[in-house]
PDB file of C-alpha atoms in Angstrom:
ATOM      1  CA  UNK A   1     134.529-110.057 194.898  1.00 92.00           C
ATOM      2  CA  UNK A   2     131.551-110.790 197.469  1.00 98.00           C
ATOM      3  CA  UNK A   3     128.741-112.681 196.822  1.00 97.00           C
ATOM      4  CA  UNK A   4     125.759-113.069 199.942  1.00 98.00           C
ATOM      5  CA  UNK A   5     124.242-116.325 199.257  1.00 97.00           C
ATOM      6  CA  UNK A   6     120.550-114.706 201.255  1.00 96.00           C
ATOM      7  CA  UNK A   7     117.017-115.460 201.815  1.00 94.00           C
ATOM      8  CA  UNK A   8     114.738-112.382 202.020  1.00 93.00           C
ATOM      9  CA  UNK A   9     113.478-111.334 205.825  1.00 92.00           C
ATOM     10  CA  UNK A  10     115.872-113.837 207.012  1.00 94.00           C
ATOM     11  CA  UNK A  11     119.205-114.172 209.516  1.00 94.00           C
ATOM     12  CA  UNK A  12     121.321-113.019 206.203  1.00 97.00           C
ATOM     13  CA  UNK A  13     119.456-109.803 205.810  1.00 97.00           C
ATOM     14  CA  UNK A  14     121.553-108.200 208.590  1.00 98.00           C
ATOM     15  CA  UNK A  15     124.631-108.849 206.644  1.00 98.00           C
ATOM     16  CA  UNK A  16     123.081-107.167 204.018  1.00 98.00           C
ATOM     17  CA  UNK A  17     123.444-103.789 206.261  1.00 98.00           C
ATOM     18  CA  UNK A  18     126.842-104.908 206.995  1.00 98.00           C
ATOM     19  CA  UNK A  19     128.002-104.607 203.605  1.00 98.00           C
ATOM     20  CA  UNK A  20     126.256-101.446 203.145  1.00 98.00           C
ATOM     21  CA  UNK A  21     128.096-100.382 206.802  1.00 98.00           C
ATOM     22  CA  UNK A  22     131.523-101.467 205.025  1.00 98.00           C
ATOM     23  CA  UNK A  23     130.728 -99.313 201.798  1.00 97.00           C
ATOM     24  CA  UNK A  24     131.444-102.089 199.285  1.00 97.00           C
ATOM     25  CA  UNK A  25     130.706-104.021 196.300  1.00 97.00           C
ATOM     26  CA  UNK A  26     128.873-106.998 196.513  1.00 97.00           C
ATOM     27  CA  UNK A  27     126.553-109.506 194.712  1.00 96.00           C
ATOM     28  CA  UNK A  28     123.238-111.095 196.286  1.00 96.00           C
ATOM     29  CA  UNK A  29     122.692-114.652 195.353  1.00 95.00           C
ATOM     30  CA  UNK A  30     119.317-115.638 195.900  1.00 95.00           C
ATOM     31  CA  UNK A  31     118.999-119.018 197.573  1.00 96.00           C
ATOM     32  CA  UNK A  32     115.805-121.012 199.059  1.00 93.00           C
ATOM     33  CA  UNK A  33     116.347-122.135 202.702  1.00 92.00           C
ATOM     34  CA  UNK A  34     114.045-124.480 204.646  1.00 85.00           C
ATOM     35  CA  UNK A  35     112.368-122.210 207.442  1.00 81.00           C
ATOM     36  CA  UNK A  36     112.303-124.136 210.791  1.00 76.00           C
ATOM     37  CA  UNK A  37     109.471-122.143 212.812  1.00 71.00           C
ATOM     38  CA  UNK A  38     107.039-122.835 209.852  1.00 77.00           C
ATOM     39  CA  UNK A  39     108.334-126.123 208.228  1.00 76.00           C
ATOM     40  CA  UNK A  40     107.807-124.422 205.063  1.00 81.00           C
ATOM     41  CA  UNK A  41     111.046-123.825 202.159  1.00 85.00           C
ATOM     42  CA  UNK A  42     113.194-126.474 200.916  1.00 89.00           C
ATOM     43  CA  UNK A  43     117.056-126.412 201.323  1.00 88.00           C
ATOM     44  CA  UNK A  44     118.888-125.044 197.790  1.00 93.00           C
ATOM     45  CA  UNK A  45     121.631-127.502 196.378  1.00 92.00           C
ATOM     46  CA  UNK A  46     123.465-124.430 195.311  1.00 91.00           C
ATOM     47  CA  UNK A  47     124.081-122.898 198.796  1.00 95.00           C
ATOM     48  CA  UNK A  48     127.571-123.604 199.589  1.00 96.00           C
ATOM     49  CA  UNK A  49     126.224-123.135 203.458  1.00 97.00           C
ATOM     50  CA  UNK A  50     127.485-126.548 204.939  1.00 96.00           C
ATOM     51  CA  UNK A  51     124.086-126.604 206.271  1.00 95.00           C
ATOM     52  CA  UNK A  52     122.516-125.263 203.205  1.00 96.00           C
ATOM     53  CA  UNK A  53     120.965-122.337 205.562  1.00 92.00           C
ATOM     54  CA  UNK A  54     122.018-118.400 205.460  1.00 97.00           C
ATOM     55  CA  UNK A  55     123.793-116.690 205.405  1.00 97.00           C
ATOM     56  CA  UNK A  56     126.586-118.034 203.293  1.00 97.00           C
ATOM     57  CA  UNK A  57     129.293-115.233 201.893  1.00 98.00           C
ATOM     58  CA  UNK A  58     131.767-115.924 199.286  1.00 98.00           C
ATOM     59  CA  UNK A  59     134.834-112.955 199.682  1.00 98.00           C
ATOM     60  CA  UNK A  60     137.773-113.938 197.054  1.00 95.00           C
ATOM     61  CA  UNK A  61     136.787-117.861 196.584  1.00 95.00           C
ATOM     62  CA  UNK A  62     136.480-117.758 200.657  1.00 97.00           C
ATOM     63  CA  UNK A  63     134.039-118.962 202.036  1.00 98.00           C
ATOM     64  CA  UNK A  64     132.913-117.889 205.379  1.00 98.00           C
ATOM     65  CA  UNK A  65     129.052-119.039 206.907  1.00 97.00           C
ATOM     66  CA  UNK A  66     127.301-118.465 210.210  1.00 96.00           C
ATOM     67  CA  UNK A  67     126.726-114.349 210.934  1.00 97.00           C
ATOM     68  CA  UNK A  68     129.343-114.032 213.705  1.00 98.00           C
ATOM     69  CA  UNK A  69     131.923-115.354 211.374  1.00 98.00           C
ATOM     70  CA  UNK A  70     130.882-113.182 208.353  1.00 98.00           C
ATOM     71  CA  UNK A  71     131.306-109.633 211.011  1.00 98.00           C
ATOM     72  CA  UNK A  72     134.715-110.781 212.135  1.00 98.00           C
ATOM     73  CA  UNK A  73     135.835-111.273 208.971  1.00 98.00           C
ATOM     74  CA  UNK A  74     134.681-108.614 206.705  1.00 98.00           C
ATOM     75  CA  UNK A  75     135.092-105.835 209.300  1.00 98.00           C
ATOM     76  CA  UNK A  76     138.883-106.848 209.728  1.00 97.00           C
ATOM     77  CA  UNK A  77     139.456-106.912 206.113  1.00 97.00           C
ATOM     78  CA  UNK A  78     138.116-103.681 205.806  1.00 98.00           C
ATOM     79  CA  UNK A  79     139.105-101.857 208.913  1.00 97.00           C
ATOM     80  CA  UNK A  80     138.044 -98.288 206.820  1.00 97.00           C
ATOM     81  CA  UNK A  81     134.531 -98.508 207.820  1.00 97.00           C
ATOM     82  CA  UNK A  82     135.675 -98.668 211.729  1.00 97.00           C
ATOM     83  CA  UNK A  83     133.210-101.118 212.626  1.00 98.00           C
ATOM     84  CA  UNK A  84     135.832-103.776 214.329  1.00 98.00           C
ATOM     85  CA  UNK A  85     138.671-102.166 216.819  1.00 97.00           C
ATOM     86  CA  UNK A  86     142.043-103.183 215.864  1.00 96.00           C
ATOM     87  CA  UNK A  87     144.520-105.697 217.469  1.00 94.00           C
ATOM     88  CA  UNK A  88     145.969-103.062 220.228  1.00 96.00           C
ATOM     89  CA  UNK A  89     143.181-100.730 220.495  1.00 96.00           C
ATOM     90  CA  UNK A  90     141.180-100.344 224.162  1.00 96.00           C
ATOM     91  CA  UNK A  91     138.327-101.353 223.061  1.00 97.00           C
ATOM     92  CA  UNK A  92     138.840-104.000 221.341  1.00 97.00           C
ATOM     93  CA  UNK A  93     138.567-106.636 224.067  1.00 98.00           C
ATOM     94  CA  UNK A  94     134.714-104.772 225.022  1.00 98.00           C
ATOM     95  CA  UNK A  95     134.282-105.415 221.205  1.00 98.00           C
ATOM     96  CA  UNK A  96     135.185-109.554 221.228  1.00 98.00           C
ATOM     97  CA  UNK A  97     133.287-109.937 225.043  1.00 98.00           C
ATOM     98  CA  UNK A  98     130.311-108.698 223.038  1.00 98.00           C
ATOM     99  CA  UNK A  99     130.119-110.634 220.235  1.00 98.00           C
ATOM    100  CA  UNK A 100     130.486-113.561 222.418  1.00 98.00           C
ATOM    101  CA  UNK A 101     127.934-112.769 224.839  1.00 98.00           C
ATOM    102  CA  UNK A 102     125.428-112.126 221.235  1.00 98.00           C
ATOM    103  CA  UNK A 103     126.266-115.976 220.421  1.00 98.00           C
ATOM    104  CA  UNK A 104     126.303-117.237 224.367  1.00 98.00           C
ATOM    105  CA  UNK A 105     124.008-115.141 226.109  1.00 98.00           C
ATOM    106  CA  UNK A 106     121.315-113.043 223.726  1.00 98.00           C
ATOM    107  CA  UNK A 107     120.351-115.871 221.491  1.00 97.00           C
ATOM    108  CA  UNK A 108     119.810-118.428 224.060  1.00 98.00           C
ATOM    109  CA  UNK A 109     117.843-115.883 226.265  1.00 98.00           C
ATOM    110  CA  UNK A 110     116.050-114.795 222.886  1.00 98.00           C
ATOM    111  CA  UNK A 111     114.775-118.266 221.622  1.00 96.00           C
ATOM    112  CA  UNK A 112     113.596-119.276 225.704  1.00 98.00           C
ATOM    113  CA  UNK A 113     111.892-116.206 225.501  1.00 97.00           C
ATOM    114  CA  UNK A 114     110.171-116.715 222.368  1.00 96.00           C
ATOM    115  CA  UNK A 115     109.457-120.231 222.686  1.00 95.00           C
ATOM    116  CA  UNK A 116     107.625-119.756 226.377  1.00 97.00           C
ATOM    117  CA  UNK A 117     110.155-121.610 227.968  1.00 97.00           C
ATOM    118  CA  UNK A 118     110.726-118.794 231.072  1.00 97.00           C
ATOM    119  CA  UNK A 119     108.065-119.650 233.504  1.00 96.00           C
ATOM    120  CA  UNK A 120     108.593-123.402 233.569  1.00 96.00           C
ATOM    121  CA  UNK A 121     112.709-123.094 233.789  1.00 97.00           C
ATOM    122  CA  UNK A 122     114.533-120.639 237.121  1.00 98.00           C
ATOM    123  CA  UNK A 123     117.659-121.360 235.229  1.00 98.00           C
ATOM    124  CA  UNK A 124     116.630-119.830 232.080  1.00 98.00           C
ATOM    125  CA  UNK A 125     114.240-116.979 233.239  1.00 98.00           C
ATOM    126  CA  UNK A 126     117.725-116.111 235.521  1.00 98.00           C
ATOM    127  CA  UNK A 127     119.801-116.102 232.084  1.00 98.00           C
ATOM    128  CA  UNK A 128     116.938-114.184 230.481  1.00 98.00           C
ATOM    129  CA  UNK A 129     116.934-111.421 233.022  1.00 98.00           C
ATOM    130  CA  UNK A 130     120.978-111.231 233.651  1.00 98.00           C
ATOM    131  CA  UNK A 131     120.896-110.463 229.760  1.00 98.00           C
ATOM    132  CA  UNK A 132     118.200-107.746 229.966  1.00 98.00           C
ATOM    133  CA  UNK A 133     120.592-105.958 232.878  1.00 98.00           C
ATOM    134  CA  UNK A 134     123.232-106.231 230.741  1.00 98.00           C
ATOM    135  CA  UNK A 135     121.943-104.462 227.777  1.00 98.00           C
ATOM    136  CA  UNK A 136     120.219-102.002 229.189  1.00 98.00           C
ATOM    137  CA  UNK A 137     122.729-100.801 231.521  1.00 98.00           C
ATOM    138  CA  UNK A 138     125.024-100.845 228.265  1.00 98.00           C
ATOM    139  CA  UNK A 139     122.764 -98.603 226.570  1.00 98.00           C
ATOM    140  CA  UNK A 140     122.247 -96.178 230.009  1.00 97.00           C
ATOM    141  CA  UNK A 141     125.735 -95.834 228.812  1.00 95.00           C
ATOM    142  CA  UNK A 142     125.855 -94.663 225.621  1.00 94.00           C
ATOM    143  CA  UNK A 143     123.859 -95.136 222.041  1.00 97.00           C
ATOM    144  CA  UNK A 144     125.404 -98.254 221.176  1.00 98.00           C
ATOM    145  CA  UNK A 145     126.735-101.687 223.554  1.00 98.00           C
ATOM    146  CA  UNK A 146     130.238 -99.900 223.559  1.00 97.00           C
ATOM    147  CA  UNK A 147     129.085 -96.782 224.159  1.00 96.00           C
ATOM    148  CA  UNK A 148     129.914 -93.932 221.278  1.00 96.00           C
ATOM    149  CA  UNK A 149     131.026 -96.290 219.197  1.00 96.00           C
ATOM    150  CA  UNK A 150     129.009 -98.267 216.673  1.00 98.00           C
ATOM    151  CA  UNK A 151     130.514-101.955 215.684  1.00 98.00           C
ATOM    152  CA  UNK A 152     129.856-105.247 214.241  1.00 98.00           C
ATOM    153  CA  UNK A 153     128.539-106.362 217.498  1.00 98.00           C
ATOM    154  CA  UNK A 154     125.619-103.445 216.627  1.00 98.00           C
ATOM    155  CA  UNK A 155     124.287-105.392 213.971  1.00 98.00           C
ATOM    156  CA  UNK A 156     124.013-108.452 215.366  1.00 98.00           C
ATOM    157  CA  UNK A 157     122.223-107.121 218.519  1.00 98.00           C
ATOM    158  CA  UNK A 158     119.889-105.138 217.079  1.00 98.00           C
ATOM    159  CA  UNK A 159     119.383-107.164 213.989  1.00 98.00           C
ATOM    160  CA  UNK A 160     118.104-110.098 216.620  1.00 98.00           C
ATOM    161  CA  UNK A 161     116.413-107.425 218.832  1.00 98.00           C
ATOM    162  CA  UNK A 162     114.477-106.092 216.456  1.00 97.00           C
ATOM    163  CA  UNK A 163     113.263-109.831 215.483  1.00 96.00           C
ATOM    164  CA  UNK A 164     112.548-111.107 218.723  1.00 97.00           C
ATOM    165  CA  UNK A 165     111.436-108.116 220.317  1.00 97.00           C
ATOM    166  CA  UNK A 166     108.734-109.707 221.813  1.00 97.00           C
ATOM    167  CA  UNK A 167     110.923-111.747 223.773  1.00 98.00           C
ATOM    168  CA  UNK A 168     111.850-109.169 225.589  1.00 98.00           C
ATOM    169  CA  UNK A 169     109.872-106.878 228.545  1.00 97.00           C
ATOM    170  CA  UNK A 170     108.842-103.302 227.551  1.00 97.00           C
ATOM    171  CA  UNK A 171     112.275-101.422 227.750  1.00 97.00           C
ATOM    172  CA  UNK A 172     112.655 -97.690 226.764  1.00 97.00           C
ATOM    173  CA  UNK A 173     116.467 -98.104 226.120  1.00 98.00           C
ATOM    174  CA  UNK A 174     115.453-101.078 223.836  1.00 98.00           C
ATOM    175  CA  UNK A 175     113.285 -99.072 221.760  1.00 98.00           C
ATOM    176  CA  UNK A 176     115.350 -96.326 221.491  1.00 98.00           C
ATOM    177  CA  UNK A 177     118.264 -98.424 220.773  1.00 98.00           C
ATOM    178  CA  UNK A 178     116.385-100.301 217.641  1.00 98.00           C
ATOM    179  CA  UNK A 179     115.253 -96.656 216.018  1.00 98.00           C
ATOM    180  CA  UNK A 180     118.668 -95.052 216.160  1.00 98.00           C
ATOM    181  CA  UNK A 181     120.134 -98.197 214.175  1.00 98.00           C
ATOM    182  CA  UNK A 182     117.655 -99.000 211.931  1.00 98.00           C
ATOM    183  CA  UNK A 183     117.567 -95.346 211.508  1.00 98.00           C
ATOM    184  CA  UNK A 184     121.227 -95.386 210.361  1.00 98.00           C
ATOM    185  CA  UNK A 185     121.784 -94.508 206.209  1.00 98.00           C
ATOM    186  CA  UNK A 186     123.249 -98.248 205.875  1.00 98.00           C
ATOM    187  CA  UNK A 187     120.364 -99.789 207.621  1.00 98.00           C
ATOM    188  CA  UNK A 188     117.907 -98.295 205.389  1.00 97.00           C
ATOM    189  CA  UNK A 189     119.541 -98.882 201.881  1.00 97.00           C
ATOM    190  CA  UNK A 190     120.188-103.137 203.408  1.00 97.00           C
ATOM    191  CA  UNK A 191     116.554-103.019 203.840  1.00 96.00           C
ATOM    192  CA  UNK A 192     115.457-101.647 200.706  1.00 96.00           C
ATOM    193  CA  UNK A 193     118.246-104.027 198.902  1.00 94.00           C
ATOM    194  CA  UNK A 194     116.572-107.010 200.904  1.00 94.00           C
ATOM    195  CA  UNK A 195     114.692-108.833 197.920  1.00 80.00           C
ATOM    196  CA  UNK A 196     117.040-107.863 195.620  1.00 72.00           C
ATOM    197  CA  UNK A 197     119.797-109.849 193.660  1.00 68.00           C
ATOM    198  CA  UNK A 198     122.603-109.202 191.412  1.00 61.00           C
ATOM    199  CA  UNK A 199     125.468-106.937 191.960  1.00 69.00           C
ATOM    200  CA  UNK A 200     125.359-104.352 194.707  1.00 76.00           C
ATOM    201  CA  UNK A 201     127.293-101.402 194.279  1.00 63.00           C
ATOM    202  CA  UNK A 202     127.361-100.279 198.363  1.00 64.00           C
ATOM    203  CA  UNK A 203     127.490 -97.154 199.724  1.00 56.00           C
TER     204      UNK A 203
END
């Protein structure tokens, strides 16, 4: 069994397109989180989050928190839905470099953006740039950062794209990038399912 411990319009609504990606059964627990940009929302004592933020996810009396954790681990368990390369396969060291340059790279660049930090820090504007030539020349590529295929590393890119879009210049490839996957089938239902709670039956 899965349970999403989730707060609506927040960083645990992207994993509820993951689970509609993977095709599988899960149940949304409703939790209240305290929102740092706005000060607003109060921490809930029954998020097992250690840091009583989302998302949380419960898989077989597992618990597994923070979103990078929660794509490496349900897209290995269930390898089906082809969103995580196996041990062996070519790509999946393009796959790994990814999701650590999401954590490493695109956040960091994301929140400087967002927070006007660029024109008073060389260092950062530098990081910001080197991570809009990366993804762009990614997506000159192909549809999605590894080309053809679509992964784990998808959702978290576009999932923070599409939030912090401002952050970011004007970028044809970006917006083209953040219709196809929000345009994908599992996109749509986690979007529609993103207030809701109870058992989920997945796609």
């Amino acid at each position: 069994m899965i349970t999403l411990y989730h707060a609506p319009q927040s960083r645990s609504s992207r994993m509820i397109w993951l689970l509609e990606e993977l095709g599988v059964p899960y149940a949304i627990e409703p939790v209240s989180i305290f929102w740092p940009m706005t000060g607003e929302g109060v921490p809930d004592a029954a998020n097992p989050h250690p840091d009583k933020r989302v998302p949380a996810l419960l898989h077989n009396g597992v618990l597994v928190a923070e979103s990078l954790a929660i794509v490496l681990h349900l897209a290995e368990h269930f390898p089906e839905a082809g969103l995580a390369p196996a041990i062996g396969d070519p790509d999946r060291g393009a796959y790994l470099t990814w999701l650590a340059w999401y954590v490493a790279e695109f956040e960091p660049a994301l929140f400087a953006g967002m927070a006007g930090e660029l024109p008073g820090s060389p260092q950062k504007r530098r990081a910001h740039e080197a991570v809009v030539r990366r993804l762009e020349t990614a997506l000159a590529r192909g549809p999605y950062a590894m080309g053809e295929r679509f992964s784990g590393a998808d959702i978290l890119i576009a999932s923070a794209l599409g939030f912090g879009r401002a952050a970011f210049p004007a970028s044809e490839a970006f917006e083209a990038y953040l219709e196809r996957c929000r345009a994908r089938p599992a996109a749509l239902r986690g979007a529609a399912r993103d207030g809701a709670s109870g058992p989920q039956q997945g796609a």
